[in-house]
Amino acid sequence: TVGMAPATVLMVGEKPAIAETLAKALCPGGPHQIRKRGSTAAKRAPPVHTYDGEFLGQPAHFKVTATTGHVYSLDFAKEFNDPNKTSPDELFLAKTVHCYDPSQNVPAHIQAEAQDADVLVLWLDCDREGEAIAFEVLETCQRAVNGRLLVFRAVFSALTQADLMHACANLRQPDRRLADAVEARQEIDLRAGAAFTRWMTLRYQVMFPELGDQVLSFGPCQFPTLGFVVERWLRIQRFVPEP
């Protein structure tokens, strides 16, 4: 339970525009009571909107900011990036690492904002991908403060003031299972896509020297989509109108 002293509540959305909308919708004094500042840790990170209000019926200071989509991306460790040193089949077991955009440095940004926070409220999109980003934010913040944050998940389907206020009054816990499903999909996409890309590239560069150093990319999502498009095109071509 949050103590009687004013708590600091850090709220994180998925985009800067959503963070601004949240602050305007939830600030009890209206938009003119909101103060906006830049990140203390990264110049190009999303801004922070602050205001005072109540959380769980007690006085609180709110900080509202955002990620810019996923905090981290999945990639192979550097030693596996050379196709002449790592065969395609090795990529199915190769070590993976989490990377981030150093120009925005969102991890440093949200960790800095978490330092004086008591509560973390996750306002990421309410789908599997959003739940995965929520856990990226949660784990990044908790690492910075030795796991002391009280964490809640907001569930909303629209950005109207009524919907956001209802979500704030009905917070729940984030769902680890949804995040795990996304993490599994990300790893399968990376390993399958990179392995087949490397296999096709090495094979066809030998068969067709005119390709030079051109990479032939395989996308685990794009190829099935292309198949649907081709199938639809063939149906249209084969269609015979009835008199």
XYZ file of C-alpha atoms in Angstrom:
243
model
C 0.000 0.000 0.000
C 1.234 3.492 -0.829
C 2.121 5.478 2.325
C 0.383 8.653 3.444
C 3.185 10.923 2.187
C 2.670 12.034 -1.439
C 3.730 9.188 -3.717
C 5.503 9.699 -7.017
C 3.689 7.843 -9.778
C 5.505 7.194 -13.062
C 3.139 6.494 -15.963
C 4.538 5.253 -19.282
C 2.709 5.183 -22.607
C 3.776 3.703 -25.928
C 4.167 6.985 -27.817
C 4.880 10.601 -26.802
C 1.489 11.726 -28.143
C -0.271 9.170 -25.931
C 1.670 10.385 -22.880
C 0.494 13.938 -23.569
C -3.100 12.763 -24.005
C -2.909 10.818 -20.730
C -1.662 13.819 -18.788
C -4.349 16.096 -20.205
C -7.105 13.571 -19.507
C -6.041 12.647 -15.981
C -4.718 15.895 -14.525
C -7.458 17.009 -12.079
C -6.635 20.682 -12.548
C -6.887 20.543 -16.330
C -4.200 20.944 -19.023
C -3.048 24.357 -17.719
C -1.806 22.647 -14.514
C 0.545 20.324 -16.438
C 4.264 21.097 -16.568
C 6.340 19.749 -19.448
C 10.086 19.146 -19.410
C 12.722 17.201 -21.267
C 14.430 14.001 -20.184
C 17.200 14.296 -17.624
C 19.087 11.371 -19.164
C 18.777 11.615 -22.955
C 18.259 14.729 -25.088
C 16.171 12.998 -27.777
C 14.060 10.909 -25.393
C 10.315 11.617 -25.090
C 9.311 14.551 -22.849
C 7.896 14.232 -19.339
C 4.546 15.755 -18.292
C 4.123 16.350 -14.554
C 1.165 17.294 -12.383
C -0.216 16.734 -8.882
C -3.302 14.744 -8.039
C -4.427 11.617 -6.194
C -3.559 7.953 -6.618
C -5.506 5.258 -4.765
C -7.188 8.035 -2.802
C -3.934 9.597 -1.577
C -1.945 12.666 -2.695
C 0.505 11.935 -5.475
C 2.912 13.586 -7.874
C 2.575 12.226 -11.417
C 5.203 11.938 -14.129
C 3.905 10.868 -17.535
C 6.282 9.883 -20.319
C 6.582 7.319 -23.105
C 8.664 4.884 -25.045
C 8.777 5.019 -28.839
C 7.553 1.473 -29.380
C 9.731 -1.367 -28.145
C 12.427 -0.372 -25.667
C 14.705 -3.122 -26.987
C 15.140 -5.082 -30.194
C 16.506 -8.607 -30.480
C 19.645 -9.345 -32.484
C 22.537 -11.774 -32.606
C 25.745 -11.126 -30.724
C 28.346 -9.463 -32.960
C 30.433 -12.611 -33.391
C 27.595 -14.250 -35.364
C 27.067 -11.429 -37.883
C 29.771 -12.471 -40.357
C 28.246 -14.916 -42.898
C 31.720 -16.211 -43.733
C 32.307 -17.295 -40.129
C 28.853 -18.474 -39.042
C 26.842 -20.918 -41.138
C 23.058 -20.505 -41.481
C 22.250 -23.524 -39.306
C 24.368 -22.156 -36.448
C 22.020 -19.177 -36.178
C 19.296 -21.412 -34.727
C 21.376 -21.767 -31.544
C 23.461 -18.581 -31.666
C 23.533 -16.200 -28.698
C 21.071 -13.296 -28.904
C 21.298 -9.869 -27.250
C 18.895 -7.010 -26.584
C 19.780 -3.730 -28.310
C 18.367 -0.204 -28.176
C 18.579 3.000 -30.168
C 21.437 4.984 -28.570
C 20.238 8.252 -30.103
C 17.089 8.208 -27.944
C 18.394 5.969 -25.136
C 14.929 5.177 -23.837
C 16.284 2.697 -21.229
C 18.355 5.433 -19.556
C 15.407 7.827 -19.813
C 12.860 5.645 -18.042
C 15.421 4.443 -15.492
C 16.202 8.047 -14.583
C 12.490 8.816 -14.159
C 12.043 5.688 -12.024
C 14.689 6.723 -9.495
C 12.338 8.756 -7.296
C 9.145 6.891 -8.207
C 7.090 4.746 -5.838
C 4.582 3.446 -8.365
C 4.817 2.466 -12.025
C 1.652 2.446 -14.146
C 2.005 0.838 -17.567
C -0.114 2.485 -20.272
C 1.160 0.503 -23.248
C -1.221 -0.582 -26.015
C -3.596 -3.338 -24.935
C -2.460 -6.138 -27.205
C 0.296 -8.768 -27.062
C 2.904 -6.407 -28.434
C 1.918 -3.757 -25.905
C 2.154 -6.262 -23.066
C 5.669 -7.193 -24.210
C 6.695 -3.521 -24.218
C 5.098 -3.155 -20.783
C 7.420 -5.831 -19.406
C 10.411 -4.203 -21.105
C 9.533 -0.973 -19.274
C 8.763 -2.789 -16.011
C 12.015 -4.753 -15.937
C 14.127 -1.776 -17.014
C 12.670 0.416 -14.276
C 12.836 -2.260 -11.578
C 16.524 -2.898 -12.320
C 17.224 0.766 -11.623
C 15.541 0.737 -8.197
C 16.205 -2.828 -6.964
C 12.636 -3.954 -7.648
C 10.918 -1.631 -5.145
C 8.268 -0.182 -7.487
C 4.603 -0.980 -7.023
C 3.440 -1.908 -10.544
C 0.037 -1.645 -12.219
C -1.269 -2.157 -15.757
C -3.898 0.130 -17.276
C -6.361 -1.465 -19.698
C -8.031 0.842 -22.212
C -9.466 0.696 -25.725
C -9.827 4.394 -26.522
C -8.092 7.673 -25.689
C -11.160 9.583 -24.563
C -11.049 11.133 -21.111
C -13.838 8.850 -19.894
C -12.043 5.691 -21.051
C -8.706 6.757 -19.574
C -10.237 7.719 -16.236
C -12.074 4.376 -16.123
C -8.810 2.549 -16.858
C -7.022 4.480 -14.097
C -9.736 3.450 -11.627
C -9.534 -0.223 -12.651
C -5.830 -1.057 -12.779
C -4.653 -4.676 -12.884
C -1.396 -6.603 -12.998
C 0.481 -7.066 -16.307
C 0.201 -10.484 -17.974
C 3.537 -12.261 -18.253
C 2.108 -14.931 -20.562
C 1.290 -12.428 -23.312
C 4.784 -10.959 -23.109
C 6.355 -14.434 -23.268
C 4.350 -15.197 -26.411
C 5.744 -12.086 -28.119
C 9.269 -12.863 -26.965
C 9.000 -16.377 -28.439
C 7.684 -14.979 -31.722
C 10.487 -12.411 -31.885
C 13.138 -15.089 -31.423
C 11.581 -17.425 -33.990
C 11.315 -14.566 -36.506
C 14.932 -13.561 -35.924
C 16.416 -17.052 -36.132
C 14.323 -18.295 -39.051
C 14.576 -15.041 -40.984
C 18.325 -14.638 -40.519
C 19.123 -18.297 -41.197
C 17.103 -18.475 -44.435
C 18.343 -15.050 -45.532
C 21.945 -16.176 -45.069
C 21.314 -19.534 -46.756
C 19.606 -17.977 -49.805
C 22.193 -15.230 -50.126
C 25.197 -17.568 -50.002
C 23.567 -20.100 -52.323
C 22.361 -17.719 -55.019
C 25.408 -15.444 -54.998
C 27.371 -18.503 -56.166
C 24.740 -19.475 -58.739
C 24.244 -15.917 -60.032
C 27.496 -13.916 -59.824
C 25.682 -10.852 -61.152
C 24.071 -10.524 -57.710
C 27.418 -9.409 -56.320
C 27.095 -8.637 -52.604
C 23.321 -8.217 -52.754
C 21.490 -9.784 -49.815
C 18.399 -11.879 -50.546
C 16.125 -11.356 -47.577
C 13.623 -13.858 -46.201
C 10.883 -12.532 -43.930
C 8.896 -15.076 -41.856
C 5.930 -12.667 -41.891
C 6.417 -11.068 -45.304
C 6.636 -14.313 -47.295
C 3.271 -15.738 -46.153
C 1.741 -12.294 -46.767
C 3.201 -12.270 -50.261
C 1.686 -15.729 -50.741
C -1.773 -14.395 -49.857
C -1.342 -11.513 -52.308
C -0.238 -13.846 -55.117
C -3.063 -16.273 -54.388
C -5.592 -13.445 -54.556
C -4.066 -12.144 -57.793
C -4.285 -15.620 -59.375
C -7.942 -15.928 -58.369
C -8.676 -12.612 -60.042
C -6.825 -13.659 -63.195
C -8.673 -16.987 -63.360
C -12.081 -15.465 -62.694
C -14.600 -16.021 -65.453
C -17.639 -13.708 -65.171
C -21.026 -15.313 -65.515
C -23.380 -13.950 -68.227
